[in-house]
Structure formats: structure tokens, C-alpha cells
Amino acid sequence: MRVQIKSAFQVQRINQLINQLEEFEKLNVKELTKRPHSKSWSPVEVMGHMIIAHNVYKEKIEHHLGLAEDSEVGNDSVQASALPSRLMKMFPPKDGKVRFKMKTFKKFKPVYSLETISESNVQKVISDLKTTLFELKSWVEAYRLKKVNALRFASAIGPIVRFNVPEACEFVLCHNERHFQQILDALDEV
Amino acid sequence: MYEELLKNAFRPLDLDAERHVEFFNCWDEISYDRNTFITESGNIERYFYVVISGVQAIYLLSKNGDKKVIGFSFDGSFSGVYDSYLYETPSHYFLESLTPSRLIRMKKGDYDRLFELYPEFDRWGRIVHQQLLMGRVQREVELFTMTAKERYDVFMQRCPEALMKIPQKYLASYLNMTPETFSRLRAIKS
């Protein structure tokens, strides 16, 4: 079954992440930089990873939003194509659990020195992540008034998987939801 | 400015431009394009609105992101997400402009101050809350006791002209029926 992407639902979920991030903002540096296990990321590293992943799509999404004509009828609900649908079903956490653990490509790995990272640097990461979430929301608000569905581009997974803007937004959002759950799990374990 | 609009909206209060200076001064105007989120689920509603022109829908989302319309605002009516505004808590609802909309709005602090400045606003508050409550009870009765056809007939008898211009799916959702049923009933009636 293909995923039906609904723009209002995306906005609601992005707002939930923004509100959750504001809760993380209240935590101290120690909590945010502690790794639950030696091979697991700390919350701030997970945030760094989300920022990298978001920025991989930024240029392509903004370019295609710029190309698209305005839609008279709106673009409130979009059916995702087959391959993106599969990814969207795999990525978000289910019942508070991250499913289908996967290896991270090197270019998506955040590099922070956790021993020496300052409070202001941690706050900067949080602030940058918040900026990406507001940016993601602005893309959703833009595409719902545009004819963007036929304009496709290669995903960061590889050229076989091609996204249009609503699919790319949904993918970034599902990816974020997955990693917000990872932060909650890390904080629980710490 | 907006004297007639406000006098009509705040009936049965006998508003007077000289006596209620602070009241008339606390409004500012804002415009929205079609299909713009005025208030988003997850954000706090900061304003109480009176509609100059346009139609807006208030809705919440089901678990899978479908819109469930609970009401409309249009020329001359109040608008906003009232519970979020009063309690200053994140909204469960979206308020969206379905057509290009012009509204005037008042901040929460100004709203609260009106009741301190002008004792007659207590009476207005009592009356408007009675009307709201009776309206919601009436709607509940209609949803629980009437068939789809009866709900359609009753709604069409009292439906303002402005609502005839919005996409049918919003009216169908408000009447708790599928767009297909709504369309079939409309075809039979015409």
C-alpha cells in the first residue's frame, strides 16, 4: 500500500518535534553529550546527524520548489510512489521503538569532541536543529500550493530512489521522528 | 476603524466609540492567502479574531492524519482556536483559510483587560458562551440522531452563502459523511 502524504499531518508532527526539542533544550550538557554505550551516539550527536541529513536535501527541495508552478486547487494530500512509500513505512518508530536499525553512511556521521564540547556549542546544535525543523515546515507550507508532484530528483540513498518534494519532506520528517526516539532512548539509558 | 463590524459581531453589547476607546484600539488587521494555516496544531493560539472577509475551517486530525472539520468562520463571525487562546496551551486544532481571508485580531492580554475595564463584557461573555454551548449541543444531537440526508438538509437550510464556495470535502467532513455521499445528496437536491 502506498503512503498518503498529508501536509497538515506533517505540520502537526513537525510541531510535536519542535515542542520536544524545547524540552531537550532544558537538559544540561552532561545529559546531552553522554553516550549510552561506547558505540551509540549521544543526544547531541543524533541532533548533528539530523542536521546533516536535512541539509543534504535542502538545495534540491528549494530548487524544485522554485521550479514548480502555483497550483489552483492546492496540493494538500499526495500519494507517494512505491519505493518512497516503503522507506516511509520503515523509518518512523512504532510503539515507541526504533525499527530496522541500519548502518550510517560516513558522510552522515556527526563529528564532535564530546569531552571538550562547550555548553554554547551544544546550544548551537540545538538551535541549528530547530532552524532545520522550521525550514522543513516552510517547505511543506510551500509545496501544498504548488504543482511539484511530477518533479523528481535522486534521493540521498541513491539514484534508484527518486523523490518529489512532498516525498522528500516526508522522508526527512520520518527520519527525524526516528532519531528523536533514539534521543529519548539514549536519555532513558543514561 | 472596524466600528460597524465590531458592533455587529459583539451584539447585544451596545458598543460606543467614545466610551469603549480601548476596545476599539486593541485590534489589528491581518490577511492570509487561500490555504494558509492561521493556527497550527501544536502551537498556542495568540489571537481572538473577527472575520472581515473569507472562509476559514477549524479542524483536527485523526490518527492517520485525516481532517475532521468541527466548524467554520466567515464574514462577520468570530474565529480562532478558543480553548488554546483562553488557556494558553498548545492547540489540538488547525485553523486554515480556505479562501483569501482578511481578519482583525486581539491579543490575549487585551481580551482579559476588557473584562476588567468594562463590566458589560461579563454579560457579553455569558451570552456568547451560552450560544456556543447551545450550538455545540445542537450539533451533537444532529450528528447522533439524524441520517446523512437529514444532516445535509438541515445544514443547507442554514448554510451561509460563503460556505457554498469552499471545497465540498470540508462540508462533507463537517457533516460527518464521505465526500461521495455529500456529492450524491447534492446531485439529488439539484
Short mmCIF file of N, CA and C in Angstrom, two decimals, chain B residues 96-165:
data_model
loop_
_atom_site.label_atom_id
_atom_site.label_comp_id
_atom_site.label_asym_id
_atom_site.label_seq_id
_atom_site.Cartn_x
_atom_site.Cartn_y
_atom_site.Cartn_z
N GLU B 96 -7.49 27.09 9.31
CA GLU B 96 -6.93 27.29 7.96
C GLU B 96 -7.85 28.18 7.13
N SER B 97 -7.24 29.09 6.38
CA SER B 97 -8.03 29.92 5.47
C SER B 97 -8.35 29.10 4.23
N LEU B 98 -9.61 28.92 3.94
CA LEU B 98 -9.98 28.16 2.73
C LEU B 98 -10.10 29.07 1.52
N THR B 99 -10.33 30.34 1.78
CA THR B 99 -10.34 31.35 0.71
C THR B 99 -9.45 32.50 1.20
N PRO B 100 -9.03 33.40 0.31
CA PRO B 100 -8.27 34.56 0.80
C PRO B 100 -9.05 35.24 1.92
N SER B 101 -8.37 35.55 3.00
CA SER B 101 -9.09 36.00 4.20
C SER B 101 -8.48 37.26 4.79
N ARG B 102 -9.37 38.14 5.24
CA ARG B 102 -8.95 39.32 6.00
C ARG B 102 -9.62 39.23 7.35
N LEU B 103 -8.83 39.38 8.40
CA LEU B 103 -9.38 39.28 9.75
C LEU B 103 -8.82 40.41 10.60
N ILE B 104 -9.53 40.75 11.67
CA ILE B 104 -8.91 41.59 12.70
C ILE B 104 -8.74 40.72 13.94
N ARG B 105 -7.73 41.03 14.73
CA ARG B 105 -7.40 40.14 15.84
C ARG B 105 -7.02 40.93 17.09
N MET B 106 -7.18 40.24 18.22
CA MET B 106 -6.92 40.87 19.51
C MET B 106 -6.07 39.91 20.35
N LYS B 107 -5.05 40.43 21.03
CA LYS B 107 -4.19 39.58 21.86
C LYS B 107 -4.89 39.20 23.15
N LYS B 108 -4.37 38.14 23.78
CA LYS B 108 -4.99 37.61 25.00
C LYS B 108 -5.00 38.66 26.13
N GLY B 109 -3.91 39.37 26.29
CA GLY B 109 -3.81 40.37 27.36
C GLY B 109 -4.89 41.43 27.20
N ASP B 110 -5.13 41.86 25.97
CA ASP B 110 -6.17 42.88 25.70
C ASP B 110 -7.55 42.30 25.99
N TYR B 111 -7.74 41.05 25.59
CA TYR B 111 -9.04 40.38 25.81
C TYR B 111 -9.34 40.34 27.31
N ASP B 112 -8.35 39.92 28.10
CA ASP B 112 -8.54 39.83 29.55
C ASP B 112 -8.84 41.21 30.15
N ARG B 113 -8.15 42.21 29.64
CA ARG B 113 -8.29 43.57 30.17
C ARG B 113 -9.70 44.13 29.94
N LEU B 114 -10.33 43.70 28.83
CA LEU B 114 -11.68 44.21 28.53
C LEU B 114 -12.64 43.92 29.67
N PHE B 115 -12.49 42.72 30.24
CA PHE B 115 -13.41 42.32 31.30
C PHE B 115 -13.16 43.12 32.58
N GLU B 116 -11.94 43.63 32.75
CA GLU B 116 -11.64 44.48 33.91
C GLU B 116 -12.10 45.91 33.65
N LEU B 117 -11.91 46.37 32.42
CA LEU B 117 -12.25 47.76 32.09
C LEU B 117 -13.76 48.00 31.99
N TYR B 118 -14.42 47.01 31.40
CA TYR B 118 -15.84 47.21 31.08
C TYR B 118 -16.69 46.08 31.66
N PRO B 119 -17.45 46.36 32.72
CA PRO B 119 -18.27 45.31 33.34
C PRO B 119 -19.27 44.70 32.36
N GLU B 120 -19.69 45.46 31.35
CA GLU B 120 -20.70 44.94 30.41
C GLU B 120 -20.17 43.77 29.58
N PHE B 121 -18.84 43.60 29.53
CA PHE B 121 -18.30 42.47 28.78
C PHE B 121 -18.58 41.14 29.49
N ASP B 122 -18.81 41.20 30.80
CA ASP B 122 -19.21 39.97 31.50
C ASP B 122 -20.52 39.45 30.94
N ARG B 123 -21.45 40.38 30.68
CA ARG B 123 -22.75 39.99 30.12
C ARG B 123 -22.55 39.41 28.71
N TRP B 124 -21.72 40.08 27.94
CA TRP B 124 -21.43 39.58 26.59
C TRP B 124 -20.83 38.16 26.68
N GLY B 125 -19.90 38.01 27.63
CA GLY B 125 -19.24 36.71 27.81
C GLY B 125 -20.26 35.63 28.14
N ARG B 126 -21.22 35.97 29.04
CA ARG B 126 -22.24 34.98 29.42
C ARG B 126 -23.07 34.59 28.20
N ILE B 127 -23.50 35.58 27.46
CA ILE B 127 -24.38 35.31 26.31
C ILE B 127 -23.64 34.53 25.22
N VAL B 128 -22.43 34.95 24.93
CA VAL B 128 -21.71 34.29 23.82
C VAL B 128 -21.37 32.84 24.20
N HIS B 129 -21.06 32.60 25.48
CA HIS B 129 -20.76 31.22 25.88
C HIS B 129 -22.02 30.36 25.89
N GLN B 130 -23.15 30.96 26.26
CA GLN B 130 -24.43 30.21 26.16
C GLN B 130 -24.69 29.80 24.71
N GLN B 131 -24.48 30.77 23.83
CA GLN B 131 -24.74 30.48 22.40
C GLN B 131 -23.81 29.39 21.88
N LEU B 132 -22.54 29.50 22.29
CA LEU B 132 -21.56 28.48 21.87
C LEU B 132 -21.97 27.10 22.36
N LEU B 133 -22.35 27.04 23.64
CA LEU B 133 -22.72 25.75 24.23
C LEU B 133 -23.95 25.17 23.55
N MET B 134 -24.96 26.02 23.36
CA MET B 134 -26.19 25.53 22.72
C MET B 134 -25.91 25.08 21.27
N GLY B 135 -25.06 25.80 20.61
CA GLY B 135 -24.69 25.44 19.23
C GLY B 135 -24.01 24.08 19.18
N ARG B 136 -23.11 23.84 20.13
CA ARG B 136 -22.39 22.56 20.14
C ARG B 136 -23.34 21.42 20.50
N VAL B 137 -24.25 21.67 21.45
CA VAL B 137 -25.22 20.62 21.83
C VAL B 137 -26.10 20.28 20.63
N GLN B 138 -26.58 21.31 19.95
CA GLN B 138 -27.44 21.11 18.78
C GLN B 138 -26.71 20.28 17.72
N ARG B 139 -25.44 20.60 17.52
CA ARG B 139 -24.66 19.86 16.51
C ARG B 139 -24.48 18.40 16.93
N GLU B 140 -24.23 18.19 18.21
CA GLU B 140 -24.08 16.82 18.70
C GLU B 140 -25.36 16.02 18.50
N VAL B 141 -26.48 16.65 18.80
CA VAL B 141 -27.78 15.99 18.63
C VAL B 141 -27.96 15.61 17.16
N GLU B 142 -27.64 16.55 16.27
CA GLU B 142 -27.80 16.27 14.84
C GLU B 142 -26.89 15.11 14.40
N LEU B 143 -25.65 15.11 14.90
CA LEU B 143 -24.72 14.05 14.49
C LEU B 143 -25.15 12.67 15.00
N PHE B 144 -25.74 12.67 16.21
CA PHE B 144 -26.10 11.37 16.81
C PHE B 144 -27.46 10.85 16.35
N THR B 145 -28.36 11.77 16.00
CA THR B 145 -29.74 11.31 15.77
C THR B 145 -30.20 11.38 14.32
N MET B 146 -29.51 12.11 13.49
CA MET B 146 -30.02 12.30 12.12
C MET B 146 -29.29 11.43 11.11
N THR B 147 -29.98 11.09 10.04
CA THR B 147 -29.34 10.39 8.93
C THR B 147 -28.49 11.40 8.15
N ALA B 148 -27.66 10.87 7.27
CA ALA B 148 -26.81 11.75 6.45
C ALA B 148 -27.68 12.73 5.66
N LYS B 149 -28.78 12.23 5.10
CA LYS B 149 -29.65 13.09 4.30
C LYS B 149 -30.26 14.20 5.16
N GLU B 150 -30.70 13.83 6.37
CA GLU B 150 -31.29 14.84 7.26
C GLU B 150 -30.26 15.89 7.66
N ARG B 151 -29.04 15.43 7.95
CA ARG B 151 -27.98 16.38 8.33
C ARG B 151 -27.69 17.32 7.17
N TYR B 152 -27.67 16.77 5.97
CA TYR B 152 -27.43 17.59 4.78
C TYR B 152 -28.54 18.64 4.63
N ASP B 153 -29.80 18.19 4.75
CA ASP B 153 -30.94 19.11 4.57
C ASP B 153 -30.92 20.24 5.59
N VAL B 154 -30.72 19.87 6.86
CA VAL B 154 -30.72 20.88 7.93
C VAL B 154 -29.58 21.88 7.70
N PHE B 155 -28.43 21.34 7.35
CA PHE B 155 -27.27 22.22 7.14
C PHE B 155 -27.51 23.18 5.98
N MET B 156 -28.06 22.67 4.89
CA MET B 156 -28.26 23.51 3.71
C MET B 156 -29.27 24.63 3.97
N GLN B 157 -30.23 24.36 4.86
CA GLN B 157 -31.21 25.40 5.17
C GLN B 157 -30.57 26.60 5.87
N ARG B 158 -29.54 26.31 6.68
CA ARG B 158 -28.96 27.42 7.46
C ARG B 158 -27.56 27.79 6.95
N CYS B 159 -27.11 27.12 5.89
CA CYS B 159 -25.73 27.32 5.42
C CYS B 159 -25.54 28.72 4.83
N PRO B 160 -24.58 29.47 5.35
CA PRO B 160 -24.33 30.79 4.77
C PRO B 160 -23.82 30.67 3.34
N GLU B 161 -24.14 31.67 2.55
CA GLU B 161 -23.74 31.70 1.13
C GLU B 161 -22.23 31.46 0.96
N ALA B 162 -21.46 32.05 1.87
CA ALA B 162 -19.99 31.99 1.75
C ALA B 162 -19.48 30.55 1.73
N LEU B 163 -20.15 29.66 2.46
CA LEU B 163 -19.67 28.28 2.57
C LEU B 163 -19.91 27.48 1.28
N MET B 164 -20.75 28.01 0.41
CA MET B 164 -21.02 27.31 -0.85
C MET B 164 -19.81 27.37 -1.80
N LYS B 165 -18.86 28.25 -1.47
CA LYS B 165 -17.72 28.43 -2.38
C LYS B 165 -16.51 27.56 -1.99
#
